Amino acid sequence: MNPRASSLAELKETGNRFFAEHRYDEAASAYEEAARMSEIPRGGLCVRLARAHLEAGRPEAAAAWLMPVADAAPSFRTWWSAVSILDRCPPETWPRIRRRLRVALVGTWTTRTFGALLRLAAARLGLALEIEEPDFGQYFNATLDPGSPLHASRPDVVILAPDHRALGLEPFSDTPDTDTEAAVERWAGVWRALRANASPIIIQHGFATPGSDPLGHYATGLAGSRRTVTARINRRLAGLATEQDVGFISVQALAGRLGAGAFFDDRGWYMAKMPYGPEALPLLARHTAAVLAARVGFSRRCLVLDLDNTLWGGVIGDDGVEGIVLGDGPDGEAFVDFQLALRELKGRGILLAVCSKNDEAVARAAFRDHPEMVLREDDFAAFVANWEPKSANLRAIAATLDLGLDSLTFLDDNPYERAEVRRALPEVDVPLMPEDPTGFRRAIEEYPYFEPSAFTANDRARAEQYRARANALALQASAGSIEEYQAGLGMRALFGRIDALNMSRVVQLMNKTNQFNLTTRRRTVAAVEELLARPGTHGIWARLADRFADHGLISVAIGIERDAPDGRVLEIDTLLMSCRVLGRGMEAVVVAELARLAWAAGCVRVEGLYIPTERNGMVADLYPRLGFGDESRESDGAVRWTAAPGALLSPDVPIEVSWHQG
């Protein structure tokens, strides 16, 4: 490489020349040197790097360089270039893919380009999508006809993407209530058809309308205007989606973010039946992927925050509590507003944690003593302030909270600290921060990877539950034995049957619990309802409370009776538990209650099944530890153990058990 090629432009030009000469290794080296000049290279440079590595025979490196495009590049042209390269990289070469899904993408518009971008956006989140699309104009034929190829293929996911023209609304309606309900029934009826004989994840795009209306601004106040009726249809569909376990994309909100002029494209519609502009498609793909990732349990769950120049302006160790910027002036107001946004995130179930290079006593003093501080110490599930590398502290925070590193997002104003964490912990998401604190609130509000799949009382209380877990760990450290520790917790377990009242939390746990999950079977609400309707199926939930907190619904178990040559058998189809209550012996109590149901049903034995995954090794020996024996290994790698129900009924754990009466 030319040693004088030192500027970014020169390095790119050098790389381009090497690439044109088919000297791909040298081109990649030049581009990588250029990339090191930026914290996160621009999307176009990432694409050049990926192309050079692919031509050099390194698809793994190529795919890795394409992932930042989904964050760094808003432009359609860059996304499309990235997609054309990703299509040449086998999915097994993509970085950190955790799940493969077969997707049916059904639209009332030409969705092929959108589908290609969606594959890139999903790959960024650990999902490899295989996308099939019905022919154009077959939205209802494909989804409503049980004999259609879509139904026959039994996809894992169905993404429904209608556009506003498909509503067929007049500029003004004299019967807005009737028209709204008819439209909702028409579009939501597709969900019922798709789940009549299968249980796919369903993602529904809402309807977005351009800003124009023949009634002008006056339309906003008219119940029968097209704009108002469309908004009502969106609200009704979104509400039904929440009730029926369907992911909903507010396309109207995305259009408002980008602006109607850029989001909609009349020329694209007339030329190719593409209602959205080129710059709208990456935004729509990114948010669709985020909602899908939430449905399979891949959302980020904890936001870890630096302090100095992140939660306030200035350095508290130098400036003191009275000298930090918070509350006064434009920057001070911006930091307060940012903290308000963080508190709102905490209120909907995102854990907050501190990771700061500071003396702990000095760092905590700001939360105790500054009059403008919005967040307080008890808003954080973990608080780490020391002089260790932040990557090491993030590992400690993940361990304290019993979360995987891929559940963490880290915010820090310092590019050095961000780069250190990205290098050491690639599983942690480290977004760029705006240089100006007035942009902090908007940045966190537009960050799509905290997308929830549900919103329950457990979510609202999550921070308190995790802080209680930290208190319990402190008790464990001071206890002389595990028995003394468990007895000191004063634990009380409440069991109940899975029903409509707790279904949302049950399905949420099924789809996001990875470590303490014996079979890792992911299911939708419809699939759980269908399973529980079968004779001989027992679905139970468990709540746990101790002297520190009510931890909420923390365990789900499903047992299925079947006939065997020696009598009736109960197979444990699902057994999972939230990691925040590990080390309490609760698993033995859950299995004991399943065994009690088996005993009452006349079963001669209970069978426990363990299906190994990359993340559930911690429970590989759970069943033998609980007294199961007669291990047998199956051809797919699963391991099965058996026990007589009576042998499981009396676990030696100090947990008071009761059942919900209802």
XYZ file of C-alpha atoms in Angstrom:
662
model
C 0.000 0.000 0.000
C 1.173 3.531 -0.745
C 2.609 4.808 2.560
C 1.710 8.389 1.624
C -1.988 7.560 1.329
C -2.873 8.964 4.745
C -6.149 10.833 4.333
C -9.520 9.154 4.279
C -10.117 10.144 0.662
C -6.676 8.909 -0.400
C -7.146 5.584 1.347
C -10.520 5.062 -0.316
C -9.027 5.940 -3.696
C -6.164 3.522 -3.094
C -8.645 0.804 -2.188
C -10.711 1.544 -5.277
C -7.630 1.255 -7.497
C -6.598 -2.057 -5.960
C -10.136 -3.373 -6.328
C -10.265 -2.382 -10.011
C -6.995 -4.259 -10.484
C -8.518 -7.344 -8.755
C -6.026 -7.021 -5.898
C -8.729 -7.681 -3.349
C -6.571 -8.350 -0.296
C -4.758 -5.042 -0.753
C -8.058 -3.262 -1.392
C -9.460 -4.653 1.859
C -6.340 -3.491 3.739
C -6.660 0.036 2.349
C -10.351 0.203 3.181
C -9.742 -1.129 6.692
C -7.122 1.536 7.308
C -9.679 4.100 6.189
C -12.276 2.525 8.467
C -9.990 2.925 11.469
C -10.163 6.681 10.985
C -13.815 6.690 12.108
C -15.440 5.262 15.208
C -18.093 3.654 13.004
C -17.331 3.868 9.269
C -19.927 5.306 6.953
C -22.179 2.797 5.220
C -20.556 3.227 1.828
C -17.126 2.315 3.190
C -18.591 -0.728 4.952
C -20.012 -1.850 1.615
C -16.638 -1.458 -0.115
C -14.954 -3.465 2.624
C -17.554 -6.202 2.377
C -17.196 -6.387 -1.417
C -13.407 -6.615 -1.209
C -13.513 -9.387 1.405
C -16.118 -11.319 -0.561
C -14.080 -11.162 -3.774
C -11.046 -12.298 -1.744
C -12.983 -15.388 -0.662
C -13.853 -14.292 2.891
C -17.669 -14.270 3.139
C -17.565 -14.228 6.959
C -15.611 -10.954 6.961
C -17.840 -9.586 4.210
C -21.023 -10.317 6.140
C -19.562 -8.827 9.333
C -18.857 -5.532 7.586
C -22.405 -5.378 6.241
C -24.064 -5.383 9.661
C -23.138 -1.757 10.561
C -24.916 -0.582 7.402
C -28.244 -1.233 9.145
C -27.306 1.422 11.731
C -24.941 3.791 9.953
C -26.610 4.182 6.561
C -30.055 5.710 6.150
C -29.766 5.807 2.362
C -31.554 3.292 0.187
C -28.667 3.110 -2.275
C -26.214 1.991 0.407
C -28.675 -0.536 1.851
C -29.356 -1.963 -1.598
C -25.632 -2.329 -2.296
C -25.234 -4.123 1.037
C -28.137 -6.451 0.283
C -26.660 -7.453 -3.071
C -23.486 -8.563 -1.262
C -25.318 -10.240 1.629
C -27.237 -12.359 -0.882
C -23.899 -13.838 -1.980
C -22.859 -14.730 1.587
C -24.349 -17.999 2.884
C -26.371 -17.428 6.068
C -24.013 -19.694 8.003
C -21.309 -17.049 7.452
C -23.369 -14.210 8.937
C -22.177 -13.059 12.388
C -24.015 -14.064 15.567
C -27.088 -15.568 13.918
C -29.227 -17.025 16.702
C -32.323 -18.138 14.837
C -33.503 -18.954 11.327
C -37.080 -18.203 10.335
C -39.200 -18.894 7.265
C -41.180 -15.758 6.505
C -44.195 -15.144 4.281
C -44.266 -11.479 3.249
C -47.725 -10.521 1.990
C -48.441 -7.037 0.711
C -50.898 -5.053 -1.330
C -47.888 -3.469 -3.026
C -44.657 -4.696 -4.614
C -42.703 -5.846 -1.564
C -39.717 -7.616 -3.120
C -37.314 -4.733 -2.547
C -38.562 -4.243 0.993
C -38.120 -7.967 1.675
C -34.495 -7.830 0.602
C -33.804 -4.911 2.947
C -35.641 -6.711 5.735
C -33.185 -9.618 5.498
C -30.307 -7.228 6.223
C -32.129 -5.489 9.079
C -33.010 -8.857 10.640
C -29.475 -10.218 10.219
C -28.230 -7.238 12.243
C -30.402 -8.590 15.097
C -29.320 -12.228 14.830
C -32.132 -13.493 12.585
C -31.622 -15.246 9.248
C -34.815 -14.909 7.224
C -35.898 -17.045 4.294
C -38.602 -14.923 2.657
C -41.347 -16.072 0.303
C -43.891 -13.741 -1.306
C -47.207 -14.550 -2.983
C -47.855 -13.107 -6.416
C -48.845 -9.462 -6.546
C -52.538 -8.828 -5.851
C -53.029 -12.065 -3.892
C -53.164 -10.603 -0.370
C -56.540 -12.057 0.569
C -56.391 -15.150 -1.642
C -53.071 -16.171 -0.130
C -54.064 -15.549 3.488
C -57.730 -16.579 3.583
C -57.669 -19.685 1.374
C -56.569 -22.686 3.506
C -55.477 -24.441 0.319
C -53.107 -21.660 -0.782
C -49.354 -22.264 -1.132
C -48.804 -19.898 1.801
C -50.865 -22.070 4.147
C -49.256 -25.231 2.763
C -45.758 -23.908 3.471
C -46.564 -23.284 7.178
C -44.190 -20.324 7.638
C -42.788 -19.408 11.030
C -43.694 -15.758 10.469
C -46.259 -13.912 8.371
C -45.683 -10.205 7.745
C -48.783 -8.395 6.491
C -48.001 -5.185 4.623
C -51.062 -3.402 3.228
C -50.922 0.214 2.073
C -53.464 2.980 2.579
C -54.941 2.649 -0.921
C -56.088 -0.881 -0.077
C -58.509 0.550 2.490
C -60.627 1.961 -0.303
C -61.969 4.803 1.848
C -63.955 7.691 0.400
C -62.858 11.247 1.246
C -65.787 11.469 3.671
C -67.993 8.866 5.331
C -71.466 9.400 6.738
C -71.084 6.137 8.706
C -67.575 6.277 10.177
C -68.291 3.792 12.993
C -69.630 1.186 10.573
C -66.818 1.747 8.100
C -64.186 1.481 10.838
C -65.536 -1.806 12.183
C -65.922 -3.273 8.696
C -62.311 -2.442 7.853
C -61.028 -3.834 11.149
C -62.987 -7.055 10.640
C -61.657 -7.371 7.104
C -58.005 -6.966 7.988
C -57.983 -8.682 11.398
C -59.959 -11.565 9.895
C -56.767 -12.505 8.110
C -55.149 -13.237 11.490
C -57.825 -15.766 12.368
C -57.462 -17.475 9.005
C -53.693 -17.736 9.353
C -54.019 -19.290 12.799
C -56.882 -21.634 12.032
C -54.504 -24.549 11.445
C -51.086 -23.157 12.388
C -49.469 -20.784 14.875
C -47.212 -18.373 13.003
C -45.855 -15.172 14.455
C -47.863 -12.405 12.785
C -46.562 -8.888 12.168
C -49.144 -6.378 10.919
C -48.192 -3.102 9.251
C -50.612 -0.311 10.043
C -51.905 2.167 7.488
C -50.128 5.433 6.771
C -51.723 8.238 4.816
C -50.000 11.156 3.083
C -50.601 14.563 4.606
C -52.960 15.791 1.898
C -56.733 15.654 2.298
C -59.467 17.251 0.163
C -60.888 18.755 3.367
C -57.560 20.269 4.360
C -56.838 20.887 8.036
C -60.550 20.818 8.707
C -60.491 17.050 8.169
C -58.726 16.498 11.487
C -61.831 17.421 13.465
C -64.325 15.468 11.356
C -65.260 11.968 12.495
C -66.018 10.923 8.923
C -62.940 12.281 7.153
C -60.646 9.754 5.517
C -57.777 10.848 7.733
C -59.807 10.365 10.928
C -61.285 7.013 9.882
C -57.826 5.718 8.966
C -56.499 6.760 12.388
C -59.412 4.961 14.078
C -58.744 1.805 12.052
C -55.108 1.908 13.131
C -56.055 2.309 16.799
C -58.557 -0.535 16.670
C -56.145 -2.849 14.856
C -53.335 -2.005 17.271
C -55.608 -2.739 20.232
C -56.706 -6.061 18.774
C -53.093 -6.894 17.959
C -52.208 -6.482 21.635
C -55.066 -8.789 22.629
C -54.331 -11.414 19.982
C -50.517 -11.584 20.206
C -49.880 -9.856 16.884
C -46.977 -7.484 16.386
C -48.085 -4.088 15.098
C -45.965 -1.562 13.179
C -47.167 2.027 13.357
C -46.274 2.967 9.797
C -47.975 6.338 10.308
C -45.510 7.131 13.112
C -42.584 6.234 10.860
C -44.000 8.439 8.106
C -44.190 11.291 10.597
C -40.573 10.726 11.591
C -39.260 10.840 8.028
C -41.801 13.336 6.676
C -44.619 12.583 4.253
C -42.730 14.063 1.310
C -39.919 11.520 1.673
C -41.976 8.604 2.965
C -44.519 8.431 0.134
C -43.701 8.180 -3.560
C -46.522 8.639 -6.061
C -44.214 8.063 -9.007
C -43.060 4.785 -7.476
C -46.694 3.725 -7.118
C -47.603 4.502 -10.693
C -44.424 2.959 -12.123
C -44.010 -0.136 -9.931
C -46.808 -0.221 -7.332
C -44.369 0.926 -4.630
C -46.183 3.384 -2.342
C -43.164 4.293 -0.222
C -40.123 6.280 -1.220
C -36.662 4.726 -1.358
C -35.557 6.356 1.898
C -38.658 5.031 3.688
C -37.867 1.383 2.983
C -34.735 1.038 5.197
C -36.596 2.716 8.081
C -39.580 0.404 7.646
C -37.311 -2.649 7.371
C -35.380 -1.738 10.501
C -38.500 -1.321 12.628
C -40.183 -4.417 11.234
C -37.068 -6.410 12.133
C -37.057 -4.896 15.635
C -40.674 -5.930 16.269
C -39.975 -9.424 14.929
C -36.882 -9.710 17.141
C -39.010 -8.752 20.142
C -41.471 -11.518 19.244
C -38.720 -14.131 19.457
C -37.166 -12.716 22.634
C -34.210 -10.860 21.108
C -34.960 -7.337 22.379
C -32.421 -5.529 24.510
C -33.457 -5.543 28.161
C -30.950 -3.383 30.017
C -29.555 0.092 29.307
C -26.153 0.620 30.921
C -25.164 4.247 31.333
C -22.014 6.222 31.828
C -22.408 9.230 34.135
C -20.092 12.173 33.365
C -21.219 14.022 30.226
C -23.886 11.373 29.719
C -26.405 11.824 32.544
C -25.099 15.308 33.332
C -22.560 17.752 31.960
C -19.107 17.896 33.454
C -16.988 15.541 35.532
C -18.282 15.108 39.057
C -14.902 14.055 40.424
C -13.461 17.432 39.352
C -16.486 19.718 39.466
C -18.268 18.356 42.535
C -22.023 17.911 42.875
C -22.591 21.646 42.727
C -20.529 22.048 39.557
C -22.131 19.548 37.205
C -24.444 20.821 34.459
C -27.999 19.749 35.189
C -31.194 21.781 35.067
C -29.880 25.237 34.160
C -29.340 26.468 30.625
C -29.930 24.628 27.338
C -27.547 21.751 28.102
C -28.742 21.412 31.688
C -32.355 21.230 30.552
C -31.412 18.684 27.888
C -29.763 16.417 30.475
C -32.885 16.620 32.680
C -35.074 15.766 29.693
C -32.809 12.833 28.846
C -33.142 11.514 32.392
C -36.919 11.832 32.127
C -36.807 9.672 28.988
C -34.692 7.110 30.822
C -37.144 7.032 33.705
C -39.936 6.416 31.210
C -37.961 3.477 29.789
C -37.554 2.094 33.288
C -41.290 2.456 33.838
C -42.009 0.180 30.897
C -39.608 -2.528 32.012
C -36.150 -1.648 30.689
C -33.516 -2.093 33.393
C -31.149 0.796 34.017
C -27.596 0.273 35.263
C -24.568 2.481 35.876
C -21.085 1.734 34.562
C -18.792 4.658 35.317
C -15.120 5.347 35.855
C -15.507 7.188 39.129
C -15.152 6.788 42.866
C -18.403 5.131 43.874
C -19.124 7.426 46.824
C -18.591 10.505 44.646
C -20.803 9.105 41.869
C -23.630 8.222 44.252
C -23.509 11.649 45.874
C -24.898 13.255 42.722
C -28.051 11.151 42.891
C -28.521 11.884 46.579
C -27.705 15.578 46.726
C -28.307 17.348 43.400
C -31.708 19.096 43.479
C -32.301 18.760 39.709
C -31.507 15.034 39.540
C -34.462 13.114 38.046
C -33.040 9.618 38.495
C -32.219 8.289 41.942
C -30.075 5.415 43.148
C -33.035 3.078 43.453
C -33.840 3.564 39.757
C -30.793 1.440 38.902
C -30.792 -2.340 39.058
C -26.972 -2.311 39.227
C -24.494 0.447 40.078
C -20.806 -0.056 39.274
C -18.366 2.826 39.637
C -14.648 2.053 39.738
C -11.548 2.350 37.572
C -11.673 -1.044 35.874
C -12.164 -1.401 32.098
C -15.795 -0.871 31.245
C -15.960 -4.164 29.379
C -15.066 -5.975 32.614
C -17.693 -4.024 34.523
C -20.318 -4.796 31.897
C -19.565 -8.491 32.346
C -20.046 -8.051 36.094
C -23.347 -6.209 35.579
C -24.627 -8.948 33.264
C -23.659 -11.580 35.842
C -25.304 -9.664 38.690
C -28.545 -9.346 36.752
C -28.311 -12.837 35.236
C -28.633 -11.439 31.730
C -26.766 -12.373 28.601
C -24.419 -9.761 27.205
C -26.696 -9.616 24.168
C -29.380 -8.125 26.443
C -27.271 -5.012 27.154
C -27.093 -1.638 25.413
C -24.289 0.671 26.547
C -24.360 4.486 26.300
C -21.206 6.514 26.836
C -20.149 9.923 25.543
C -16.499 8.832 25.229
C -15.527 7.301 21.856
C -12.591 5.470 23.468
C -14.834 3.715 25.986
C -17.357 2.824 23.280
C -14.629 1.359 21.080
C -13.160 -0.642 23.983
C -16.530 -2.230 24.702
C -17.263 -2.944 21.019
C -13.908 -4.687 20.678
C -14.098 -6.725 23.879
C -17.844 -7.448 23.935
C -19.328 -7.537 20.429
C -22.589 -8.901 21.863
C -23.245 -5.595 23.664
C -24.928 -2.961 21.483
C -23.059 0.344 21.615
C -24.849 3.051 19.615
C -23.256 6.352 18.740
C -24.224 9.275 20.960
C -24.877 12.721 19.498
C -22.157 15.187 20.398
C -24.760 17.699 21.572
C -26.787 16.644 24.650
C -29.865 18.318 23.164
C -30.027 15.280 20.865
C -29.783 12.645 23.618
C -33.508 12.265 24.278
C -34.390 11.922 20.621
C -31.597 9.399 20.092
C -32.836 7.089 22.845
C -36.472 7.477 21.786
C -35.594 6.498 18.205
C -33.461 3.527 19.267
C -35.554 0.571 18.050
C -34.036 -2.377 19.899
C -35.919 -2.001 23.196
C -39.133 -2.932 21.389
C -41.422 -4.887 23.771
C -43.507 -7.906 22.845
C -45.889 -7.288 25.761
C -46.437 -4.835 28.600
C -47.451 -6.376 31.904
C -47.369 -5.564 35.604
C -44.175 -7.625 35.758
C -42.559 -5.291 33.237
C -43.435 -2.218 35.296
C -41.949 -3.775 38.430
C -38.863 -5.257 36.778
C -36.283 -2.811 38.152
C -37.456 -3.390 41.713
C -37.368 -7.156 41.169
C -33.801 -7.112 39.897
C -32.676 -4.816 42.699
C -34.271 -7.261 45.132
C -32.268 -10.006 43.463
C -29.081 -8.060 44.165
C -30.120 -7.795 47.843
C -30.732 -11.529 47.901
C -27.268 -12.149 46.488
C -25.834 -10.028 49.287
C -27.727 -12.190 51.789
C -26.362 -15.296 50.096
C -22.817 -14.010 50.406
C -23.274 -13.468 54.143
C -25.072 -16.753 54.842
C -23.127 -19.680 56.222
C -24.790 -22.256 53.948
C -27.257 -22.529 51.103
C -29.856 -23.831 53.561
C -29.370 -20.813 55.816
C -29.610 -18.504 52.802
C -32.845 -20.042 51.525
C -34.442 -20.111 54.966
C -33.589 -16.449 55.473
C -35.485 -15.386 52.361
C -38.940 -16.235 53.705
C -40.122 -17.475 50.305
C -43.771 -17.919 49.298
C -44.843 -19.501 46.002
C -48.264 -19.123 44.409
C -49.301 -21.498 41.619
C -52.163 -21.319 39.147
C -53.442 -22.660 35.845
C -52.487 -20.819 32.659
C -55.494 -18.846 31.434
C -56.362 -15.666 29.552
C -55.494 -13.439 32.521
C -51.833 -14.455 32.572
C -51.352 -15.617 28.972
C -49.431 -12.517 27.876
C -46.771 -12.945 30.591
C -46.606 -16.722 30.026
C -45.929 -16.320 26.295
C -43.466 -13.505 26.994
C -41.457 -15.819 29.263
C -41.614 -18.659 26.736
C -40.163 -16.492 24.002
C -37.407 -14.704 25.891
C -36.130 -17.211 28.475
C -32.958 -18.859 27.170
C -30.829 -20.125 30.062
C -33.206 -21.830 32.491
C -35.334 -23.371 29.751
C -35.266 -27.151 29.384
C -36.767 -27.378 25.888
C -36.731 -23.763 24.565
C -39.989 -24.259 22.708
C -41.195 -20.886 21.451
C -44.945 -20.473 21.080
C -47.523 -17.836 20.244
C -50.670 -17.216 22.279
C -52.659 -19.199 19.717
C -50.257 -22.137 19.950
C -50.429 -22.218 23.750
C -54.204 -22.004 23.692
C -54.383 -24.869 21.193
C -52.004 -26.982 23.296
C -53.893 -26.377 26.542
C -57.176 -27.310 24.877
C -55.938 -30.867 24.324
C -57.160 -33.416 26.899
C -54.486 -34.350 29.414
C -52.478 -31.125 29.115
C -51.564 -29.306 32.332
C -50.246 -25.748 32.052
C -49.213 -23.979 35.254
C -47.533 -20.755 36.258
C -45.756 -19.837 39.468
C -45.162 -16.566 41.272
C -42.520 -16.114 43.952
C -42.262 -13.566 46.742
C -39.676 -13.210 49.500
C -38.820 -10.705 52.176
C -37.178 -8.435 49.596
C -39.837 -8.290 46.858
C -42.686 -9.881 44.973
C -40.869 -11.224 41.911
C -44.081 -11.775 39.983
C -44.778 -14.612 37.573
C -41.388 -16.258 37.197
C -41.970 -19.834 36.032
C -44.038 -21.722 33.465
C -44.438 -25.486 33.188
C -46.516 -27.597 30.829
C -47.027 -31.334 31.268
C -48.738 -33.523 28.661
C -50.256 -36.896 29.509
C -49.873 -39.797 27.081
C -50.357 -43.525 27.092
C -47.406 -45.907 27.470
C -47.239 -49.732 27.648
C -46.941 -49.624 31.446
C -49.624 -46.975 32.036
C -50.229 -43.245 31.826
C -47.171 -40.935 31.619
C -46.806 -37.165 32.136
C -44.113 -35.664 29.899
C -42.759 -32.253 30.893
C -43.053 -30.437 27.576
C -42.006 -27.026 28.935
C -40.134 -26.047 32.085
C -38.628 -22.592 32.355
C -37.840 -20.035 35.008
C -36.657 -16.459 35.162
C -32.971 -16.299 36.010
C -33.546 -13.586 38.582
C -34.765 -16.191 41.111
C -32.057 -18.792 40.592
C -30.462 -20.428 43.597
C -33.669 -20.603 45.653
C -34.748 -24.199 44.934
C -37.889 -23.010 43.160
C -37.342 -25.456 40.289
C -37.819 -28.393 42.663
C -41.114 -26.938 43.873
C -42.396 -26.399 40.313
C -41.569 -29.984 39.357
C -43.200 -31.200 42.587
C -46.454 -29.442 41.669
C -46.389 -31.006 38.200
C -45.777 -34.383 39.838
C -48.759 -33.756 42.118
C -50.956 -33.251 39.042
C -49.518 -36.425 37.505
C -50.226 -38.342 40.719
C -53.836 -37.106 40.749
C -54.260 -38.141 37.107
C -53.036 -41.669 37.856
C -49.758 -41.381 35.955
C -47.149 -44.031 36.734
C -44.190 -41.830 35.966
C -43.051 -38.324 35.029
C -40.665 -37.868 32.107
C -38.384 -34.850 31.920
C -36.980 -33.800 28.545
C -33.858 -31.698 28.019
C -33.136 -30.328 24.534
C -29.641 -28.771 24.470
C -29.102 -25.314 22.948
C -26.145 -22.948 22.921
C -27.523 -21.133 25.972
C -29.263 -23.615 28.284
C -26.278 -25.653 29.445
C -26.910 -24.527 33.038
C -29.894 -26.932 33.244
C -28.291 -29.919 31.499
C -28.210 -31.898 34.762
C -31.352 -30.471 36.353
C -33.487 -33.604 36.212
C -30.923 -35.964 37.776
C -30.320 -33.345 40.499
C -34.040 -33.444 41.251
C -34.079 -37.226 41.591
C -34.839 -38.409 38.047
C -33.088 -41.474 36.648
C -33.108 -43.921 33.704
C -31.432 -41.504 31.314
C -31.983 -42.112 27.601
C -30.619 -40.155 24.665
C -32.630 -39.564 21.530
C -31.466 -39.257 17.938
C -31.949 -35.467 17.840
C -29.662 -34.947 20.855
C -32.455 -34.620 23.427
C -32.050 -36.375 26.767
C -34.956 -37.940 28.669
C -35.137 -38.859 32.367
C -37.924 -40.516 34.358
C -39.154 -40.533 37.949
C -42.139 -41.853 39.863
C -44.490 -38.980 40.791
C -44.419 -39.887 44.485
C -40.637 -39.475 44.602
C -40.925 -35.799 43.598
C -43.682 -34.590 45.908
C -41.643 -33.389 48.905
C -38.690 -31.204 47.894
C -36.451 -30.138 50.759
C -36.822 -26.416 50.086
C -38.174 -23.782 52.556
C -40.861 -22.401 50.239
C -44.453 -22.040 51.376
C -46.758 -23.188 48.559
C -50.350 -22.172 47.828
C -52.622 -22.280 44.777
C -54.582 -19.465 43.228
C -58.286 -19.982 43.733
C -60.061 -18.813 40.630
